[in-house]
Amino acid sequence: MHMLAEQILQKDIRALARAITYVENDHEDKLALMSDLYPATGKARCIGITGAPGAGKSTFVNRLIDYLRSLDLRVAVCAIDPTSPFSGGAILGDRVRMAKHFTDPKVFIRSMGTRGSLGGLSRTTKDVIKIMDAFGFDVILIETVGVGQSELDIMKVADTTAVVVTPGSGDVIQVFKAGIMEIADLFVINKADLPGVGPLHAQINAMLDLAKDHEAWRPPVKRVSAAKNEGIAEFWAACEAHAAYLLESGEGMKRRRRNKEREILEIIQDEASRRIEQFFIEEKEHIAASSLDPYTLAARLVDKWFQNQEKEIMQKNGEL
Ligand SMILES: Nc1nc2c(ncn2[C@@H]2O[C@H](COP(=O)(O)OP(=O)(O)OP(=O)(O)O)[C@@H](O)[C@H]2O)c(=O)[nH]1
Ligand SMILES: [Mg+2]
């Protein structure tokens, strides 16, 4: 077993941080490490929290950490900001806000930006979540700004996804537009201390009547004030209810199976593209010297690549 994997399973927090760096840097040991950790995964509850910039996600996450710690659960947070070039530590505002948790060994907070995600932010994040899971956190909170495709993709790994909206922001239209409806298991009206909560709640209900009327799970709508620390326990109760639904309906198993399939495809694509790039570099002189048009040349290179692969396999099997 990889040494880092062993240390992680023994709850060495420094090894956890180092393993995450391995994943971010696409270290050559990454696949071996992930494969060693895999048997220890699948135990954590993964909660996605998404919403427009400034909706209060980080404030909410911070309150949720407090609440989960009061239940003596170990909590990891993965905060994803695709617009930020920074990763590693926490983004400045969040760092200040979450500072008190930094001394708690049962809380681990990691921010992910585009830099240091050589394998792509979505891929990297999924591996980071697996490492956190293997380490033994009970709950993993994933915070993302709900905009792009890659974040929708990340949210699919969550067992429960909460969409945070706020009064007076026009969020509801965004929710409809961005295809967030498909991934929403729960709605959080944050900033419920501000005016306009009633109409927003009614709007969400109307939207759910349209989109989720025939579904087995109708996403509950929870009013929260992260600023005032209100509604957090009720939110967690709704997460628990969703977890029970996932278990009883078999939907949870289905989701995990679907995720695993998607993940295998991604790993294959990753590995294939890595090898093809290597091949491309080896062929560079050849390519530069060629007078063929790019399409014909590319088609020939693909053929050559496959032939090389075949040869390699035969050599490995002792057939050549
Ligand atoms: N009135 C009110 N303000 C809140 C509440 N929760 C958060 N805020 C404020 O909303 C602002 C944004 O909060 P953040 O927690 O940084 O929001 P975010 O969604 O994490 O923002 P990004 O990470 O930038 O997308 C801050 O000024 C918070 O103090 C709330 O319940 N009520
Ligand atoms: Mg935030």
Tab-separated table of C-alpha atoms and ligand atoms in Angstrom:
chain	number	residue	atom	x	y	z
A	1	MET	CA	0.000	0.000	0.000
A	2	HIS	CA	1.137	3.543	-0.732
A	3	MET	CA	2.664	5.124	2.371
A	4	LEU	CA	0.420	8.177	2.133
A	5	ALA	CA	-2.650	5.958	1.957
A	6	GLU	CA	-1.549	4.142	5.103
A	7	GLN	CA	-0.993	7.415	6.940
A	8	ILE	CA	-4.389	8.726	5.847
A	9	LEU	CA	-6.123	5.632	7.129
A	10	GLN	CA	-4.348	6.275	10.431
A	11	LYS	CA	-5.850	9.777	10.453
A	12	ASP	CA	-2.633	11.696	9.894
A	13	ILE	CA	-3.891	15.162	8.963
A	14	ARG	CA	-0.599	16.166	7.316
A	15	ALA	CA	-0.822	13.146	5.042
A	16	LEU	CA	-4.343	14.220	4.135
A	17	ALA	CA	-3.108	17.628	3.030
A	18	ARG	CA	-0.205	16.069	1.136
A	19	ALA	CA	-2.461	13.610	-0.673
A	20	ILE	CA	-4.699	16.459	-1.790
A	21	THR	CA	-1.652	18.205	-3.199
A	22	TYR	CA	-0.751	15.007	-5.066
A	23	VAL	CA	-4.161	15.040	-6.675
A	24	GLU	CA	-4.002	18.743	-7.504
A	25	ASN	CA	-0.594	18.375	-9.087
A	26	ASP	CA	-1.571	15.234	-10.939
A	27	HIS	CA	1.332	13.427	-9.254
A	28	GLU	CA	2.427	10.196	-10.921
A	29	ASP	CA	1.420	8.230	-7.800
A	30	LYS	CA	-2.109	9.630	-7.919
A	31	LEU	CA	-3.872	6.604	-9.374
A	32	ALA	CA	-2.050	4.171	-7.067
A	33	LEU	CA	-2.904	6.319	-4.057
A	34	MET	CA	-6.556	6.671	-5.014
A	35	SER	CA	-6.849	2.979	-5.678
A	36	ASP	CA	-5.417	2.161	-2.231
A	37	LEU	CA	-7.845	4.562	-0.570
A	38	TYR	CA	-10.893	3.430	-2.499
A	39	PRO	CA	-11.907	0.525	-0.211
A	40	ALA	CA	-12.150	2.990	2.694
A	41	THR	CA	-14.538	5.319	0.852
A	42	GLY	CA	-18.324	5.396	0.675
A	43	LYS	CA	-19.023	6.067	4.340
A	44	ALA	CA	-19.212	9.865	4.433
A	45	ARG	CA	-22.385	11.835	3.838
A	46	CYS	CA	-21.731	14.268	1.061
A	47	ILE	CA	-23.809	17.462	1.076
A	48	GLY	CA	-23.576	19.916	-1.822
A	49	ILE	CA	-24.375	23.552	-1.190
A	50	THR	CA	-24.728	25.702	-4.256
A	51	GLY	CA	-26.153	29.105	-5.084
A	52	ALA	CA	-25.433	32.495	-6.605
A	53	PRO	CA	-22.421	34.539	-5.488
A	54	GLY	CA	-23.141	36.274	-2.190
A	55	ALA	CA	-26.134	34.080	-1.312
A	56	GLY	CA	-24.500	33.410	2.035
A	57	LYS	CA	-23.229	29.909	1.337
A	58	SER	CA	-20.016	30.284	3.320
A	59	THR	CA	-21.821	31.869	6.256
A	60	PHE	CA	-24.290	29.001	6.139
A	61	VAL	CA	-21.564	26.363	5.854
A	62	ASN	CA	-19.851	27.889	8.837
A	63	ARG	CA	-23.028	27.610	10.929
A	64	LEU	CA	-23.534	24.088	9.710
A	65	ILE	CA	-20.032	23.122	10.837
A	66	ASP	CA	-20.906	24.420	14.315
A	67	TYR	CA	-24.110	22.437	14.353
A	68	LEU	CA	-22.551	19.202	13.095
A	69	ARG	CA	-19.738	19.527	15.616
A	70	SER	CA	-22.371	19.844	18.346
A	71	LEU	CA	-23.562	16.400	17.190
A	72	ASP	CA	-19.929	15.263	17.455
A	73	LEU	CA	-19.666	14.610	13.720
A	74	ARG	CA	-16.354	15.082	11.925
A	75	VAL	CA	-16.731	17.602	9.112
A	76	ALA	CA	-14.702	18.318	5.994
A	77	VAL	CA	-15.438	21.244	3.715
A	78	CYS	CA	-14.464	21.517	0.085
A	79	ALA	CA	-15.076	25.083	-1.105
A	80	ILE	CA	-14.898	25.404	-4.856
A	81	ASP	CA	-14.416	28.707	-6.586
A	82	PRO	CA	-13.742	28.277	-10.293
A	83	THR	CA	-13.151	32.002	-10.689
A	84	SER	CA	-10.355	31.953	-8.159
A	85	PRO	CA	-6.847	31.128	-9.266
A	86	PHE	CA	-6.043	30.188	-5.690
A	87	SER	CA	-6.285	26.856	-4.044
A	88	GLY	CA	-4.741	25.232	-1.051
A	89	GLY	CA	-5.693	27.417	1.872
A	90	ALA	CA	-9.050	29.078	2.223
A	91	ILE	CA	-10.142	32.107	0.264
A	92	LEU	CA	-9.463	35.170	2.379
A	93	GLY	CA	-12.980	36.044	3.577
A	94	ASP	CA	-13.794	32.440	4.322
A	95	ARG	CA	-10.528	32.023	6.135
A	96	VAL	CA	-11.429	34.792	8.545
A	97	ARG	CA	-14.971	33.536	8.940
A	98	MET	CA	-13.979	29.950	9.524
A	99	ALA	CA	-10.882	30.761	11.565
A	100	LYS	CA	-12.199	29.325	14.797
A	101	HIS	CA	-12.562	25.921	13.170
A	102	PHE	CA	-8.913	25.753	12.199
A	103	THR	CA	-7.892	24.641	15.654
A	104	ASP	CA	-10.500	21.866	15.731
A	105	PRO	CA	-8.863	18.608	14.578
A	106	LYS	CA	-12.262	17.208	13.606
A	107	VAL	CA	-12.819	19.976	11.050
A	108	PHE	CA	-10.902	20.193	7.793
A	109	ILE	CA	-11.446	22.996	5.300
A	110	ARG	CA	-10.001	23.119	1.831
A	111	SER	CA	-10.552	25.621	-0.963
A	112	MET	CA	-10.162	24.644	-4.568
A	113	GLY	CA	-9.457	27.010	-7.403
A	114	THR	CA	-8.543	26.383	-10.999
A	115	ARG	CA	-4.841	26.651	-10.345
A	116	GLY	CA	-3.429	23.443	-8.999
A	117	SER	CA	-6.103	21.382	-10.674
A	118	LEU	CA	-4.103	19.972	-13.512
A	119	GLY	CA	-6.562	17.157	-14.078
A	120	GLY	CA	-9.463	19.637	-14.290
A	121	LEU	CA	-11.336	21.142	-11.375
A	122	SER	CA	-14.181	18.673	-11.450
A	123	ARG	CA	-11.969	15.581	-11.568
A	124	THR	CA	-9.663	16.958	-8.878
A	125	THR	CA	-12.547	17.818	-6.583
A	126	LYS	CA	-14.035	14.347	-6.848
A	127	ASP	CA	-10.719	12.795	-5.856
A	128	VAL	CA	-10.295	15.251	-2.982
A	129	ILE	CA	-13.757	14.295	-1.698
A	130	LYS	CA	-12.765	10.609	-1.859
A	131	ILE	CA	-9.619	11.292	0.134
A	132	MET	CA	-11.658	13.140	2.779
A	133	ASP	CA	-14.102	10.248	2.841
A	134	ALA	CA	-11.336	7.654	3.272
A	135	PHE	CA	-9.827	9.729	6.069
A	136	GLY	CA	-13.024	9.217	8.025
A	137	PHE	CA	-14.998	12.443	7.989
A	138	ASP	CA	-18.657	11.798	8.708
A	139	VAL	CA	-19.931	14.695	6.643
A	140	ILE	CA	-18.346	16.401	3.646
A	141	LEU	CA	-19.753	19.775	2.681
A	142	ILE	CA	-19.124	20.917	-0.879
A	143	GLU	CA	-19.657	24.628	-1.460
A	144	THR	CA	-19.828	25.842	-5.051
A	145	VAL	CA	-21.019	28.947	-6.816
A	146	GLY	CA	-23.787	27.522	-8.969
A	147	VAL	CA	-22.935	28.711	-12.432
A	148	GLY	CA	-21.029	26.474	-14.800
A	149	GLN	CA	-21.353	22.988	-16.146
A	150	SER	CA	-18.339	21.732	-14.269
A	151	GLU	CA	-19.986	22.643	-10.959
A	152	LEU	CA	-23.246	20.981	-11.856
A	153	ASP	CA	-21.086	17.998	-12.621
A	154	ILE	CA	-19.349	18.183	-9.236
A	155	MET	CA	-22.689	18.433	-7.450
A	156	LYS	CA	-23.719	15.101	-8.899
A	157	VAL	CA	-21.327	13.382	-6.501
A	158	ALA	CA	-23.230	14.787	-3.518
A	159	ASP	CA	-25.800	12.568	-1.842
A	160	THR	CA	-27.899	15.623	-1.122
A	161	THR	CA	-27.679	18.929	-2.951
A	162	ALA	CA	-29.076	22.087	-1.400
A	163	VAL	CA	-29.698	25.130	-3.582
A	164	VAL	CA	-29.413	28.392	-1.665
A	165	VAL	CA	-31.568	31.297	-2.811
A	166	THR	CA	-32.178	34.684	-1.227
A	167	PRO	CA	-35.100	37.100	-1.212
A	168	GLY	CA	-35.030	39.959	-3.679
A	169	SER	CA	-32.277	38.529	-5.865
A	170	GLY	CA	-34.167	37.095	-8.839
A	171	ASP	CA	-32.507	33.765	-8.035
A	172	VAL	CA	-35.528	31.709	-8.916
A	173	ILE	CA	-35.277	32.537	-12.590
A	174	GLN	CA	-31.608	31.550	-12.482
A	175	VAL	CA	-32.510	28.233	-10.919
A	176	PHE	CA	-34.836	27.525	-13.808
A	177	LYS	CA	-32.344	28.629	-16.441
A	178	ALA	CA	-29.240	26.867	-15.324
A	179	GLY	CA	-30.655	23.366	-15.071
A	180	ILE	CA	-30.121	23.431	-11.341
A	181	MET	CA	-33.607	22.063	-10.868
A	182	GLU	CA	-32.419	18.564	-11.781
A	183	ILE	CA	-29.800	18.501	-9.070
A	184	ALA	CA	-31.789	20.231	-6.295
A	185	ASP	CA	-32.836	17.912	-3.473
A	186	LEU	CA	-33.545	20.755	-1.107
A	187	PHE	CA	-34.053	24.508	-1.256
A	188	VAL	CA	-32.662	26.871	1.312
A	189	ILE	CA	-34.067	30.377	1.491
A	190	ASN	CA	-31.179	32.084	3.229
A	191	LYS	CA	-31.336	35.641	4.570
A	192	ALA	CA	-34.846	34.840	5.741
A	193	ASP	CA	-34.379	37.778	8.095
A	194	LEU	CA	-34.796	40.090	5.085
A	195	PRO	CA	-38.125	41.101	3.516
A	196	GLY	CA	-39.595	39.198	0.582
A	197	VAL	CA	-39.358	35.666	1.989
A	198	GLY	CA	-43.062	34.853	1.590
A	199	PRO	CA	-43.260	35.671	-2.152
A	200	LEU	CA	-39.987	33.846	-2.818
A	201	HIS	CA	-41.228	30.767	-0.993
A	202	ALA	CA	-44.436	30.863	-3.040
A	203	GLN	CA	-42.448	31.217	-6.264
A	204	ILE	CA	-40.315	28.182	-5.439
A	205	ASN	CA	-43.414	26.187	-4.598
A	206	ALA	CA	-45.012	27.123	-7.904
A	207	MET	CA	-41.856	26.069	-9.695
A	208	LEU	CA	-41.796	22.751	-7.819
A	209	ASP	CA	-45.442	22.159	-8.726
A	210	LEU	CA	-44.414	22.380	-12.353
A	211	ALA	CA	-41.135	20.506	-12.273
A	212	LYS	CA	-41.375	17.974	-9.460
A	213	ASP	CA	-45.041	17.120	-9.183
A	214	HIS	CA	-44.678	13.565	-10.382
A	215	GLU	CA	-41.386	12.838	-8.685
A	216	ALA	CA	-41.008	10.586	-5.679
A	217	TRP	CA	-39.086	13.266	-3.801
A	218	ARG	CA	-40.351	16.823	-3.697
A	219	PRO	CA	-37.509	19.070	-2.526
A	220	PRO	CA	-38.451	20.699	0.768
A	221	VAL	CA	-37.956	24.449	1.127
A	222	LYS	CA	-36.236	25.537	4.331
A	223	ARG	CA	-36.050	29.091	5.623
A	224	VAL	CA	-32.710	29.914	7.180
A	225	SER	CA	-30.878	32.925	8.488
A	226	ALA	CA	-27.221	32.032	8.503
A	227	ALA	CA	-26.430	35.469	9.915
A	228	LYS	CA	-28.735	34.910	12.885
A	229	ASN	CA	-27.972	31.206	13.149
A	230	GLU	CA	-31.613	30.246	12.650
A	231	GLY	CA	-33.034	27.231	10.853
A	232	ILE	CA	-29.798	25.221	10.802
A	233	ALA	CA	-31.116	22.264	12.815
A	234	GLU	CA	-34.237	22.192	10.614
A	235	PHE	CA	-32.032	22.141	7.539
A	236	TRP	CA	-30.081	19.197	8.889
A	237	ALA	CA	-33.331	17.378	9.710
A	238	ALA	CA	-34.336	17.804	6.056
A	239	CYS	CA	-30.964	16.331	4.997
A	240	GLU	CA	-31.642	13.369	7.274
A	241	ALA	CA	-35.087	12.911	5.728
A	242	HIS	CA	-33.530	12.967	2.273
A	243	ALA	CA	-30.938	10.396	3.345
A	244	ALA	CA	-33.758	8.137	4.551
A	245	TYR	CA	-35.543	8.579	1.226
A	246	LEU	CA	-32.369	7.706	-0.707
A	247	LEU	CA	-31.971	4.545	1.327
A	248	GLU	CA	-35.577	3.366	1.280
A	249	SER	CA	-36.281	4.108	-2.379
A	250	GLY	CA	-33.026	2.629	-3.646
A	251	GLU	CA	-32.344	5.961	-5.341
A	252	GLY	CA	-29.168	6.391	-3.287
A	253	MET	CA	-27.701	3.144	-4.613
A	254	LYS	CA	-28.725	4.113	-8.123
A	255	ARG	CA	-26.985	7.478	-7.819
A	256	ARG	CA	-23.816	5.961	-6.448
A	257	ARG	CA	-23.761	3.370	-9.208
A	258	ARG	CA	-24.276	6.046	-11.860
A	259	ASN	CA	-21.499	8.145	-10.332
A	260	LYS	CA	-19.138	5.204	-10.308
A	261	GLU	CA	-19.794	4.509	-13.986
A	262	ARG	CA	-19.268	8.142	-14.915
A	263	GLU	CA	-16.120	8.202	-12.869
A	264	ILE	CA	-14.652	5.143	-14.550
A	265	LEU	CA	-15.282	6.756	-17.924
A	266	GLU	CA	-13.561	9.934	-16.738
A	267	ILE	CA	-10.551	8.039	-15.460
A	268	ILE	CA	-10.249	6.212	-18.789
A	269	GLN	CA	-10.506	9.499	-20.673
A	270	ASP	CA	-7.904	11.040	-18.398
A	271	GLU	CA	-5.497	8.179	-18.788
A	272	ALA	CA	-6.023	7.959	-22.541
A	273	SER	CA	-5.460	11.658	-23.030
A	274	ARG	CA	-2.322	11.525	-20.923
A	275	ARG	CA	-0.918	8.715	-23.075
A	276	ILE	CA	-1.937	10.378	-26.307
A	277	GLU	CA	-0.225	13.588	-25.273
A	278	GLN	CA	2.931	11.632	-24.543
A	279	PHE	CA	2.719	10.040	-27.975
A	280	PHE	CA	2.111	13.432	-29.555
A	281	ILE	CA	5.286	14.793	-27.978
A	282	GLU	CA	7.250	11.806	-29.289
A	283	GLU	CA	5.886	12.437	-32.795
A	284	LYS	CA	6.543	16.170	-32.807
A	285	GLU	CA	9.414	16.204	-35.280
A	286	HIS	CA	7.511	13.912	-37.549
A	287	ILE	CA	4.487	16.176	-37.370
A	288	ALA	CA	6.534	19.309	-38.064
A	289	ALA	CA	8.131	17.700	-41.116
A	290	SER	CA	4.862	16.434	-42.573
A	291	SER	CA	3.237	18.138	-45.541
A	292	LEU	CA	-0.109	16.418	-44.964
A	293	ASP	CA	-3.176	18.425	-43.984
A	294	PRO	CA	-4.024	18.257	-40.253
A	295	TYR	CA	-7.027	15.947	-40.762
A	296	THR	CA	-5.193	13.302	-42.750
A	297	LEU	CA	-2.158	13.533	-40.517
A	298	ALA	CA	-4.262	13.222	-37.347
A	299	ALA	CA	-6.067	10.171	-38.741
A	300	ARG	CA	-2.729	8.512	-39.551
A	301	LEU	CA	-1.354	9.316	-36.131
A	302	VAL	CA	-4.394	7.746	-34.490
A	303	ASP	CA	-3.790	4.597	-36.538
A	304	LYS	CA	-0.143	4.607	-35.599
A	305	TRP	CA	-0.993	5.095	-31.964
A	306	PHE	CA	-3.295	2.102	-31.950
A	307	GLN	CA	-0.662	-0.002	-33.708
A	308	ASN	CA	1.903	1.003	-31.084
A	309	GLN	CA	-0.505	0.072	-28.318
A	310	GLU	CA	-1.078	-3.321	-29.869
A	311	LYS	CA	2.627	-3.911	-30.194
A	312	GLU	CA	3.184	-2.942	-26.594
A	313	ILE	CA	0.521	-5.330	-25.384
A	314	MET	CA	1.970	-8.178	-27.464
A	315	GLN	CA	5.422	-7.447	-26.100
A	316	LYS	CA	4.048	-7.496	-22.592
A	317	ASN	CA	2.421	-10.868	-23.224
A	318	GLY	CA	5.645	-12.224	-24.675
A	319	GLU	CA	4.112	-12.663	-28.101
A	320	LEU	CA	6.769	-10.574	-29.821
B	1	LIG	N1	-29.093	39.541	6.202
B	1	LIG	C1	-28.386	38.432	6.049
B	1	LIG	N2	-27.178	38.482	5.489
B	1	LIG	C2	-26.478	37.332	5.332
B	1	LIG	C3	-26.993	36.090	5.769
B	1	LIG	N3	-26.086	35.136	5.473
B	1	LIG	C4	-25.046	35.745	4.875
B	1	LIG	N4	-25.262	37.082	4.791
B	1	LIG	C5	-24.360	38.097	4.232
B	1	LIG	O1	-24.251	37.917	2.844
B	1	LIG	C6	-22.934	38.235	2.387
B	1	LIG	C7	-22.341	37.107	1.573
B	1	LIG	O2	-22.127	36.003	2.420
B	1	LIG	P1	-21.166	34.788	2.047
B	1	LIG	O3	-21.365	33.766	3.093
B	1	LIG	O4	-19.799	35.252	1.781
B	1	LIG	O5	-21.830	34.343	0.689
B	1	LIG	P2	-21.310	33.240	-0.359
B	1	LIG	O6	-22.536	32.706	-0.977
B	1	LIG	O7	-20.392	32.302	0.298
B	1	LIG	O8	-20.527	34.141	-1.378
B	1	LIG	P3	-19.487	33.645	-2.507
B	1	LIG	O9	-18.617	32.605	-1.890
B	1	LIG	O10	-18.765	34.908	-2.838
B	1	LIG	O11	-20.321	33.149	-3.622
B	1	LIG	C8	-22.128	38.571	3.627
B	1	LIG	O12	-22.079	39.955	3.781
B	1	LIG	C9	-22.938	37.934	4.742
B	1	LIG	O13	-22.763	38.578	5.972
B	1	LIG	C10	-28.285	36.081	6.384
B	1	LIG	O14	-28.823	35.063	6.802
B	1	LIG	N5	-28.928	37.272	6.481
B	2	MG	MG	-18.402	31.603	-0.230
